[in-house]
């Protein structure tokens, strides 16, 4: 079945540091890929998405590129802020699996001033 | 522009009690789903619906029932609560089940079963 693997946290960074969160996936079909963010005490919010190979999703300074050859969708941000402290989830939606959303385990990011 | 509304936000149940978690969306979304979030396990799909009158099981459906009588509402019922159902529950909706559509999540219900 489909699965998503992302690096375990927590990831602790200083403000203005570079952030990378690795995400790899296994899918039966040709999935769409997503990054969601969960701030403390809140639900998940869609951060960015990509629906086909080589697409780059971007939002709020975050970027991720759909790499079909390496089955990866790594999240990056060049200069993090304290307000980026949250849990980040990589996810996929696969038509072969009924378009249901499959999540990775989440990566907690803590940005210190 | 309420989005996805979940009630209650917090609930404590005794083992064996039943309850219904409410979920409503006002975006005319066809697709609705329930997830549970447990530490270290990400989010796991419980049940989902692709439209009014149509529901199906997800990854962890045991102990839960759902129905979808209207487009707006998708309640989750716990028939006889067990401590293993202690979790945070999220309802989510999407315009359709198409792969490129993002989901809108509610703010969650934190359930404790003692």
Coordinates of N, CA and C in Angstrom, one line a residue:
Chain A
X1 N 0.8 -1.2 0.0 CA 0.0 0.0 0.0 C 0.8 1.3 0.0
X2 N 0.2 2.4 -0.1 CA 0.9 3.7 -0.1 C 1.5 4.0 1.3
X3 N 2.6 4.6 1.3 CA 3.2 5.1 2.5 C 4.0 6.3 2.3
X4 N 4.2 7.0 3.4 CA 5.0 8.3 3.4 C 6.0 8.2 4.6
X5 N 7.2 8.4 4.4 CA 8.2 8.4 5.4 C 8.9 9.8 5.5
X6 N 8.9 10.4 6.6 CA 9.6 11.7 6.8 C 10.5 11.6 8.0
X7 N 11.5 12.5 8.0 CA 12.5 12.4 9.1 C 11.8 12.7 10.4
X8 N 12.3 12.0 11.4 CA 11.8 12.2 12.8 C 12.4 13.5 13.4
X9 N 11.6 14.1 14.2 CA 12.1 15.3 14.9 C 12.4 14.9 16.4
X10 N 12.5 15.9 17.2 CA 12.3 17.3 16.8 C 13.5 17.9 16.1
X11 N 13.3 18.8 15.3 CA 14.3 19.6 14.6 C 14.4 21.0 15.3
X12 N 15.5 21.3 15.9 CA 15.7 22.6 16.6 C 16.7 23.4 15.8
X13 N 16.2 24.7 15.5 CA 17.0 25.6 14.7 C 17.1 26.9 15.4
X14 N 18.0 27.7 15.0 CA 18.1 29.1 15.4 C 17.3 29.9 14.3
X15 N 16.8 31.1 14.7 CA 16.2 32.0 13.7 C 17.1 32.3 12.6
X16 N 16.6 32.4 11.4 CA 17.3 32.6 10.1 C 18.1 31.5 9.6
X17 N 18.0 30.3 10.2 CA 18.7 29.1 9.7 C 17.9 28.5 8.6
X18 N 18.6 27.6 7.8 CA 18.0 26.9 6.7 C 17.3 25.7 7.2
X19 N 16.1 25.4 6.7 CA 15.4 24.2 7.2 C 15.2 23.3 6.0
X20 N 15.5 22.0 6.2 CA 15.1 20.9 5.3 C 14.4 19.8 6.1
X21 N 13.3 19.4 5.6 CA 12.6 18.2 6.1 C 12.5 17.2 5.0
X22 N 13.1 16.0 5.2 CA 13.1 15.0 4.1 C 11.7 14.3 4.1
X23 N 11.3 13.9 2.9 CA 10.0 13.1 2.8 C 10.2 12.2 1.6
X24 N 10.0 11.0 1.7 CA 9.9 10.0 0.6 C 8.6 9.3 0.7
X25 N 8.2 8.7 -0.5 CA 6.9 8.1 -0.5 C 7.0 6.8 -1.4
X26 N 6.0 6.0 -1.1 CA 5.7 4.8 -1.9 C 4.3 4.8 -2.3
X27 N 4.0 4.7 -3.6 CA 2.6 4.8 -4.1 C 2.4 3.8 -5.3
X28 N 1.2 3.3 -5.3 CA 0.9 2.4 -6.4 C 0.7 3.1 -7.7
X29 N 0.1 4.3 -7.7 CA -0.1 5.0 -8.9 C 0.7 6.2 -9.0
X30 N 0.2 7.3 -9.5 CA 0.9 8.6 -9.7 C 0.3 9.6 -8.8
X31 N 0.8 9.8 -7.6 CA 0.1 10.6 -6.6 C 0.3 12.1 -6.7
X32 N -0.5 12.8 -6.1 CA -0.3 14.2 -5.7 C 0.4 14.3 -4.4
X33 N 1.2 15.2 -4.1 CA 2.0 15.3 -2.9 C 1.7 16.7 -2.2
X34 N 1.7 16.6 -0.9 CA 1.3 17.8 -0.1 C 2.2 17.9 1.1
X35 N 2.3 19.2 1.6 CA 2.9 19.4 2.9 C 1.8 20.2 3.7
X36 N 1.5 19.7 4.9 CA 0.6 20.3 5.8 C 1.4 20.8 7.0
X37 N 0.9 21.9 7.7 CA 1.5 22.4 8.9 C 0.5 22.4 10.0
X38 N 0.9 22.1 11.2 CA 0.0 22.1 12.3 C 0.6 23.0 13.4
X39 N 0.1 24.1 13.7 CA 0.5 25.0 14.8 C -0.1 24.5 16.1
X40 N 0.6 24.8 17.2 CA 0.1 24.2 18.5 C -1.4 24.5 18.8
X41 N -2.1 23.4 19.1 CA -3.5 23.5 19.4 C -4.4 23.7 18.3
X42 N -3.9 23.6 17.1 CA -4.8 23.8 15.9 C -4.9 22.6 15.0
X43 N -5.7 22.7 14.0 CA -5.8 21.6 13.0 C -4.7 21.8 12.0
X44 N -4.7 20.9 11.0 CA -3.7 21.0 9.9 C -4.1 22.0 8.9
X45 N -3.1 22.7 8.3 CA -3.4 23.6 7.2 C -2.5 23.2 6.0
X46 N -3.1 23.3 4.9 CA -2.3 23.0 3.7 C -1.3 24.1 3.5
X47 N 0.0 23.6 3.4 CA 1.1 24.6 3.2 C 1.4 24.7 1.7
X48 N 1.6 23.6 1.0 CA 1.8 23.6 -0.4 C 1.6 22.2 -1.0
X49 N 1.5 22.2 -2.4 CA 1.2 20.9 -3.0 C 1.9 20.9 -4.4
X50 N 2.0 19.7 -4.9 CA 2.5 19.5 -6.3 C 1.8 18.3 -6.9
X51 N 1.3 18.4 -8.1 CA 0.5 17.3 -8.7 C 1.2 16.5 -9.7
X52 N 2.3 16.9 -10.2 CA 3.0 16.1 -11.2 C 4.5 16.3 -11.1
X53 N 5.3 15.3 -11.7 CA 6.7 15.3 -11.6 C 7.3 16.6 -12.0
X54 N 8.3 17.1 -11.2 CA 9.1 18.3 -11.4 C 8.3 19.6 -11.0
X55 N 7.1 19.4 -10.6 CA 6.4 20.6 -10.1 C 7.0 21.1 -8.8
X56 N 7.0 22.4 -8.7 CA 7.5 22.9 -7.4 C 6.3 23.6 -6.7
X57 N 6.0 23.2 -5.5 CA 5.0 23.9 -4.7 C 5.7 24.9 -3.8
X58 N 5.1 26.1 -3.6 CA 5.7 27.1 -2.8 C 4.6 27.9 -2.0
X59 N 5.0 28.4 -0.8 CA 4.1 29.2 0.0 C 4.8 29.7 1.2
X60 N 4.6 30.9 1.6 CA 5.2 31.5 2.8 C 6.7 31.3 2.9
X61 N 7.4 31.2 1.8 CA 8.8 31.0 1.8 C 9.3 29.6 1.8
X62 N 8.3 28.6 1.9 CA 8.6 27.2 1.9 C 8.5 26.7 0.4
X63 N 9.3 25.7 0.1 CA 9.3 25.2 -1.2 C 9.5 23.6 -1.1
X64 N 8.9 22.9 -2.1 CA 9.2 21.5 -2.2 C 9.0 21.1 -3.7
X65 N 9.9 20.2 -4.2 CA 9.8 19.8 -5.6 C 9.5 18.3 -5.7
X66 N 8.6 18.0 -6.5 CA 8.1 16.6 -6.8 C 9.2 15.9 -7.6
X67 N 9.9 15.0 -7.0 CA 11.0 14.3 -7.7 C 10.5 12.8 -7.8
X68 N 10.1 12.5 -9.0 CA 9.5 11.2 -9.3 C 10.7 10.1 -9.3
X69 N 11.8 10.5 -9.8 CA 12.9 9.5 -9.9 C 13.5 9.1 -8.6
X70 N 13.3 10.0 -7.5 CA 13.8 9.6 -6.2 C 12.6 9.4 -5.2
X71 N 11.4 9.5 -5.8 CA 10.2 9.4 -5.0 C 10.3 10.3 -3.7
X72 N 10.6 11.5 -3.9 CA 10.8 12.4 -2.8 C 10.1 13.7 -2.9
X73 N 9.9 14.4 -1.8 CA 9.2 15.7 -1.8 C 9.7 16.5 -0.6
X74 N 10.9 16.8 -0.6 CA 11.6 17.5 0.6 C 11.1 18.9 0.7
X75 N 10.9 19.3 2.0 CA 10.5 20.7 2.3 C 11.7 21.5 2.7
X76 N 11.8 22.7 2.1 CA 12.9 23.6 2.4 C 12.4 25.0 2.7
X77 N 13.1 25.7 3.6 CA 12.9 27.2 3.7 C 14.3 27.8 4.0
X78 N 14.6 28.9 3.4 CA 15.9 29.5 3.5 C 16.2 30.2 4.8
X79 N 15.2 30.7 5.4 CA 15.5 31.5 6.6 C 14.2 31.4 7.5
X80 N 14.3 30.6 8.5 CA 13.1 30.3 9.4 C 13.0 31.4 10.4
X81 N 11.7 31.5 10.9 CA 11.4 32.5 11.9 C 10.8 31.7 13.1
X82 N 10.7 32.3 14.3 CA 10.2 31.7 15.4 C 8.7 31.2 15.1
X83 N 8.0 32.0 14.3 CA 6.6 31.7 14.0 C 6.5 30.4 13.1
X84 N 7.6 29.9 12.6 CA 7.6 28.6 11.9 C 7.6 27.4 12.7
X85 N 7.7 27.6 14.0 CA 7.7 26.5 15.0 C 6.3 25.8 14.9
X86 N 6.3 24.5 14.5 CA 5.1 23.8 14.3 C 5.5 22.3 14.0
X87 N 4.4 21.5 13.7 CA 4.6 20.1 13.2 C 4.3 20.1 11.7
X88 N 5.2 19.5 10.9 CA 5.0 19.5 9.5 C 4.7 18.1 9.0
X89 N 3.7 17.9 8.2 CA 3.3 16.6 7.7 C 3.4 16.5 6.2
X90 N 4.1 15.5 5.7 CA 4.1 15.2 4.3 C 3.0 14.2 4.0
X91 N 2.3 14.3 2.9 CA 1.2 13.5 2.6 C 1.0 13.3 1.1
X92 N 0.4 12.2 0.7 CA 0.1 11.9 -0.7 C -1.4 11.5 -0.9
X93 N -1.8 11.8 -2.1 CA -3.2 11.3 -2.5 C -3.0 10.6 -3.8
X94 N -3.5 9.3 -3.8 CA -3.2 8.4 -4.9 C -4.5 8.0 -5.5
X95 N -4.7 8.2 -6.8 CA -6.0 7.8 -7.4 C -6.2 6.3 -7.3
X96 N -5.1 5.5 -7.4 CA -5.2 4.1 -7.3 C -5.6 3.6 -5.9
X97 N -5.5 4.4 -4.9 CA -6.0 4.1 -3.6 C -7.2 4.9 -3.2
X98 N -8.0 5.2 -4.2 CA -9.3 5.9 -4.0 C -9.1 7.4 -3.6
X99 N -8.0 8.0 -3.9 CA -7.7 9.4 -3.6 C -7.7 9.7 -2.1
X100 N -7.5 8.7 -1.3 CA -7.5 9.0 0.1 C -6.1 9.6 0.5
X101 N -6.1 10.4 1.5 CA -4.8 11.1 1.9 C -4.1 10.3 2.9
X102 N -2.8 10.0 2.6 CA -1.9 9.2 3.4 C -0.9 10.1 4.0
X103 N -0.7 10.1 5.3 CA 0.2 11.0 6.0 C 1.5 10.3 6.5
X104 N 2.6 11.1 6.5 CA 3.8 10.7 7.2 C 3.6 10.9 8.7
X105 N 4.6 10.6 9.5 CA 4.4 10.6 11.0 C 4.5 12.0 11.5
X106 N 4.9 13.0 10.7 CA 5.1 14.4 11.2 C 6.5 14.7 11.7
X107 N 6.9 15.9 11.5 CA 8.2 16.4 12.1 C 8.0 17.7 12.8
X108 N 8.3 17.6 14.1 CA 8.2 18.8 14.9 C 9.4 19.7 14.7
X109 N 9.2 21.0 14.4 CA 10.3 22.0 14.2 C 10.1 23.0 15.3
X110 N 11.3 23.3 16.0 CA 11.3 24.3 17.0 C 12.4 25.3 16.6
X111 N 11.9 26.6 16.4 CA 12.9 27.7 16.0 C 13.1 28.6 17.3
X112 N 14.3 28.7 17.6 CA 14.7 29.5 18.8 C 15.2 30.9 18.4
X113 N 14.8 31.9 19.1 CA 15.3 33.3 18.8 C 16.8 33.4 18.9
Chain B
X1 N -17.8 32.2 6.4 CA -16.6 31.5 6.0 C -16.1 30.7 7.2
X2 N -17.0 29.8 7.8 CA -16.6 29.1 8.9 C -15.6 27.9 8.6
X3 N -15.7 27.3 7.4 CA -14.8 26.2 7.0 C -15.4 24.9 7.6
X4 N -14.5 24.2 8.3 CA -14.9 22.9 9.0 C -15.0 23.2 10.5
X5 N -16.2 22.9 11.0 CA -16.4 23.1 12.5 C -16.6 21.8 13.2
X6 N -15.8 21.6 14.2 CA -15.9 20.4 15.0 C -16.4 20.7 16.4
X7 N -17.3 19.9 16.9 CA -17.7 20.0 18.3 C -17.8 18.6 19.0
X8 N -17.5 18.5 20.2 CA -16.9 19.4 21.1 C -15.4 19.6 20.9
X9 N -14.7 20.5 21.5 CA -13.3 20.6 21.4 C -12.6 19.6 22.4
X10 N -13.2 19.4 23.5 CA -12.6 18.4 24.5 C -13.8 17.6 25.0
X11 N -13.4 16.3 25.4 CA -14.4 15.4 25.9 C -13.7 14.3 26.7
X12 N -14.3 14.0 27.9 CA -13.8 12.9 28.7 C -15.0 11.9 28.8
X13 N -14.7 10.7 28.5 CA -15.7 9.6 28.6 C -15.2 8.5 29.5
X14 N -16.2 7.8 30.0 CA -15.9 6.6 30.8 C -15.9 5.4 29.8
X15 N -15.2 4.4 30.1 CA -15.2 3.2 29.3 C -16.6 2.7 29.1
X16 N -17.0 2.4 27.9 CA -18.3 1.8 27.7 C -19.4 2.9 27.3
X17 N -19.1 4.1 27.5 CA -20.0 5.2 27.1 C -20.0 5.4 25.6
X18 N -21.1 5.9 25.1 CA -21.1 6.3 23.7 C -21.2 7.8 23.5
X19 N -20.8 8.3 22.4 CA -20.9 9.7 22.1 C -20.8 9.9 20.6
X20 N -21.1 11.1 20.1 CA -21.0 11.5 18.7 C -20.2 12.7 18.6
X21 N -19.2 12.7 17.8 CA -18.4 13.8 17.5 C -19.0 14.5 16.2
X22 N -19.2 15.8 16.3 CA -19.9 16.5 15.2 C -18.9 17.1 14.3
X23 N -19.2 17.1 13.0 CA -18.4 17.8 12.0 C -19.4 18.4 11.0
X24 N -19.2 19.7 10.7 CA -20.0 20.4 9.7 C -19.1 21.3 8.9
X25 N -19.4 21.3 7.6 CA -18.7 22.2 6.7 C -19.6 23.0 5.8
X26 N -19.3 24.2 5.5 CA -20.2 25.1 4.8 C -19.6 25.5 3.4
X27 N -18.7 24.7 2.9 CA -18.1 25.0 1.6 C -18.6 24.1 0.5
X28 N -19.7 23.4 0.7 CA -20.3 22.5 -0.3 C -19.3 21.5 -0.8
X29 N -18.4 21.0 0.1 CA -17.5 20.0 -0.3 C -18.1 18.6 -0.3
X30 N -17.8 17.9 -1.4 CA -18.3 16.5 -1.5 C -17.6 15.5 -0.6
X31 N -16.3 15.6 -0.5 CA -15.5 14.6 0.2 C -15.3 15.0 1.7
X32 N -15.6 14.1 2.6 CA -15.4 14.4 4.0 C -14.7 13.1 4.6
X33 N -13.9 13.4 5.7 CA -13.2 12.2 6.3 C -12.9 12.5 7.7
X34 N -12.7 11.5 8.5 CA -12.3 11.5 9.9 C -11.0 10.9 10.0
X35 N -10.1 11.6 10.8 CA -8.8 11.0 11.1 C -8.6 11.0 12.6
X36 N -7.7 10.2 13.1 CA -7.3 10.2 14.5 C -5.8 10.5 14.5
X37 N -5.3 11.3 15.4 CA -3.9 11.6 15.5 C -3.4 11.1 16.8
X38 N -2.4 10.2 16.8 CA -1.8 9.7 18.0 C -0.3 10.0 17.9
X39 N 0.3 10.2 19.1 CA 1.8 10.5 19.1 C 2.6 9.5 18.3
X40 N 3.5 10.1 17.4 CA 4.4 9.2 16.7 C 3.8 8.4 15.6
X41 N 2.4 8.6 15.3 CA 1.8 7.8 14.3 C 1.1 8.6 13.2
X42 N 1.4 9.9 13.2 CA 0.8 10.7 12.2 C -0.7 10.7 12.3
X43 N -1.4 10.8 11.2 CA -2.9 10.8 11.1 C -3.3 9.5 10.4
X44 N -4.3 8.9 11.0 CA -4.8 7.6 10.4 C -6.3 7.8 10.0
X45 N -6.7 7.4 8.8 CA -8.0 7.5 8.3 C -8.9 6.5 9.0
X46 N -10.1 7.0 9.5 CA -11.0 6.2 10.2 C -12.2 5.8 9.2
X47 N -12.9 6.8 8.7 CA -13.9 6.7 7.7 C -13.9 7.9 6.8
X48 N -14.5 7.7 5.6 CA -14.6 8.8 4.7 C -15.9 8.7 3.9
X49 N -16.3 9.8 3.3 CA -17.5 9.8 2.5 C -17.2 10.7 1.2
X50 N -17.7 10.1 0.1 CA -17.5 10.8 -1.2 C -18.7 11.6 -1.6
X51 N -19.7 11.6 -0.8 CA -20.9 12.4 -1.0 C -22.0 11.9 -0.1
X52 N -23.1 12.6 -0.1 CA -24.3 12.3 0.8 C -24.8 10.9 0.5
X53 N -24.9 10.1 1.6 CA -25.4 8.8 1.4 C -24.4 7.7 1.2
X54 N -23.1 8.1 1.0 CA -22.0 7.2 0.7 C -20.9 7.3 1.7
X55 N -20.6 6.2 2.4 CA -19.5 6.2 3.3 C -18.7 4.9 3.1
X56 N -17.5 4.9 3.6 CA -16.6 3.8 3.4 C -15.6 3.8 4.6
X57 N -15.0 2.6 4.8 CA -14.0 2.5 5.9 C -12.6 2.9 5.4
X58 N -11.9 3.5 6.4 CA -10.5 3.8 6.2 C -9.6 2.7 6.8
X59 N -8.5 3.2 7.3 CA -7.4 2.3 7.9 C -7.8 1.7 9.2
X60 N -8.5 2.5 10.1 CA -8.8 2.1 11.5 C -10.2 2.3 11.8
X61 N -11.2 1.6 11.2 CA -12.6 1.8 11.4 C -13.2 1.2 12.6
X62 N -12.6 0.2 13.2 CA -13.2 -0.6 14.3 C -13.6 0.3 15.5
X63 N -14.8 0.2 15.9 CA -15.3 0.9 17.1 C -16.0 2.2 16.7
X64 N -16.0 2.6 15.5 CA -16.6 3.8 15.0 C -17.6 3.6 13.9
X65 N -18.7 4.4 13.9 CA -19.6 4.4 12.9 C -19.8 5.9 12.3
X66 N -20.2 6.0 11.1 CA -20.5 7.3 10.5 C -21.7 7.2 9.6
X67 N -22.3 8.3 9.3 CA -23.3 8.4 8.3 C -23.2 9.8 7.6
X68 N -23.8 9.9 6.5 CA -23.7 11.2 5.7 C -25.1 11.4 5.1
X69 N -26.0 12.0 5.9 CA -27.3 12.3 5.4 C -27.4 13.6 4.6
X70 N -26.5 14.5 4.9 CA -26.5 15.7 4.1 C -25.1 16.0 3.7
X71 N -24.9 16.9 2.7 CA -23.6 17.3 2.3 C -22.8 17.9 3.4
X72 N -23.4 18.7 4.2 CA -22.7 19.5 5.2 C -22.2 18.7 6.4
X73 N -22.9 17.7 6.8 CA -22.6 17.1 8.1 C -22.0 15.7 8.0
X74 N -21.1 15.3 8.9 CA -20.5 14.0 8.8 C -20.1 13.6 10.3
X75 N -21.1 13.2 11.1 CA -20.8 12.8 12.5 C -20.1 11.5 12.6
X76 N -19.3 11.4 13.6 CA -18.5 10.2 14.0 C -19.1 9.7 15.3
X77 N -19.5 8.4 15.3 CA -20.1 7.8 16.6 C -19.1 6.8 17.2
X78 N -18.9 6.9 18.4 CA -18.2 5.9 19.2 C -19.3 5.1 19.9
X79 N -19.4 3.8 19.6 CA -20.5 3.0 20.1 C -20.3 2.6 21.6
X80 N -19.1 2.3 22.0 CA -18.7 1.8 23.3 C -17.3 2.2 23.5
X81 N -17.0 3.3 24.1 CA -15.7 3.9 24.2 C -14.7 3.0 24.9
X82 N -13.5 2.9 24.4 CA -12.4 2.2 25.1 C -11.2 3.1 25.2
X83 N -10.4 2.8 26.2 CA -9.2 3.7 26.4 C -8.3 3.8 25.2
X84 N -8.3 2.8 24.3 CA -7.5 2.8 23.1 C -8.0 3.9 22.1
X85 N -9.2 4.4 22.4 CA -9.8 5.5 21.5 C -9.4 6.9 22.0
X86 N -8.6 6.9 23.1 CA -8.1 8.2 23.5 C -7.2 8.8 22.4
X87 N -7.5 9.9 21.9 CA -6.8 10.5 20.8 C -7.3 11.9 20.5
X88 N -6.7 12.5 19.5 CA -7.2 13.7 18.9 C -7.9 13.4 17.6
X89 N -9.1 13.8 17.4 CA -9.8 13.5 16.2 C -10.0 14.7 15.3
X90 N -9.7 14.5 14.0 CA -9.8 15.6 13.0 C -10.8 15.2 11.9
X91 N -11.7 16.2 11.6 CA -12.5 16.1 10.5 C -11.9 16.9 9.3
X92 N -12.0 16.4 8.1 CA -11.5 17.2 7.0 C -12.4 17.1 5.8
X93 N -12.4 18.1 4.9 CA -13.2 18.0 3.8 C -12.4 18.5 2.5
X94 N -12.9 18.1 1.4 CA -12.3 18.5 0.1 C -13.4 18.7 -0.9
X95 N -13.1 19.6 -1.9 CA -14.1 19.8 -2.9 C -14.5 18.5 -3.6
X96 N -13.6 17.6 -3.9 CA -13.9 16.3 -4.4 C -12.7 15.4 -4.0
X97 N -12.8 14.2 -4.3 CA -11.7 13.3 -3.9 C -10.6 13.3 -5.0
X98 N -10.6 14.2 -5.8 CA -9.5 14.3 -6.8 C -8.1 14.5 -6.2
X99 N -7.1 13.9 -6.8 CA -5.8 13.9 -6.1 C -5.2 15.2 -5.9
X100 N -5.5 16.2 -6.7 CA -4.9 17.5 -6.6 C -5.5 18.4 -5.6
X101 N -6.6 18.1 -5.0 CA -7.3 19.0 -4.1 C -6.8 18.9 -2.7
X102 N -6.5 20.0 -2.1 CA -6.1 20.0 -0.7 C -7.3 19.8 0.2
X103 N -7.1 19.4 1.4 CA -8.1 19.2 2.4 C -8.2 20.4 3.3
X104 N -9.4 20.7 3.8 CA -9.6 21.7 4.9 C -9.9 20.9 6.2
X105 N -9.1 21.2 7.2 CA -9.3 20.5 8.5 C -10.0 21.3 9.5
X106 N -10.7 20.6 10.4 CA -11.3 21.3 11.6 C -10.2 21.4 12.6
X107 N -10.5 22.0 13.7 CA -9.5 22.3 14.8 C -9.4 21.2 15.7
X108 N -10.2 20.1 15.6 CA -9.9 18.9 16.3 C -10.8 18.7 17.6
X109 N -11.0 17.5 18.0 CA -11.6 17.1 19.3 C -10.7 16.3 20.0
X110 N -10.3 16.7 21.2 CA -9.4 15.9 22.1 C -10.3 15.0 23.0
X111 N -10.2 13.7 22.8 CA -11.0 12.8 23.5 C -10.2 12.0 24.5
X112 N -10.6 11.9 25.7 CA -9.9 11.0 26.7 C -10.9 10.0 27.2
X113 N -10.6 8.7 27.1 CA -11.4 7.7 27.7 C -10.8 7.1 28.9
X114 N -11.5 7.1 30.0 CA -10.9 6.7 31.3 C -11.6 5.4 31.8

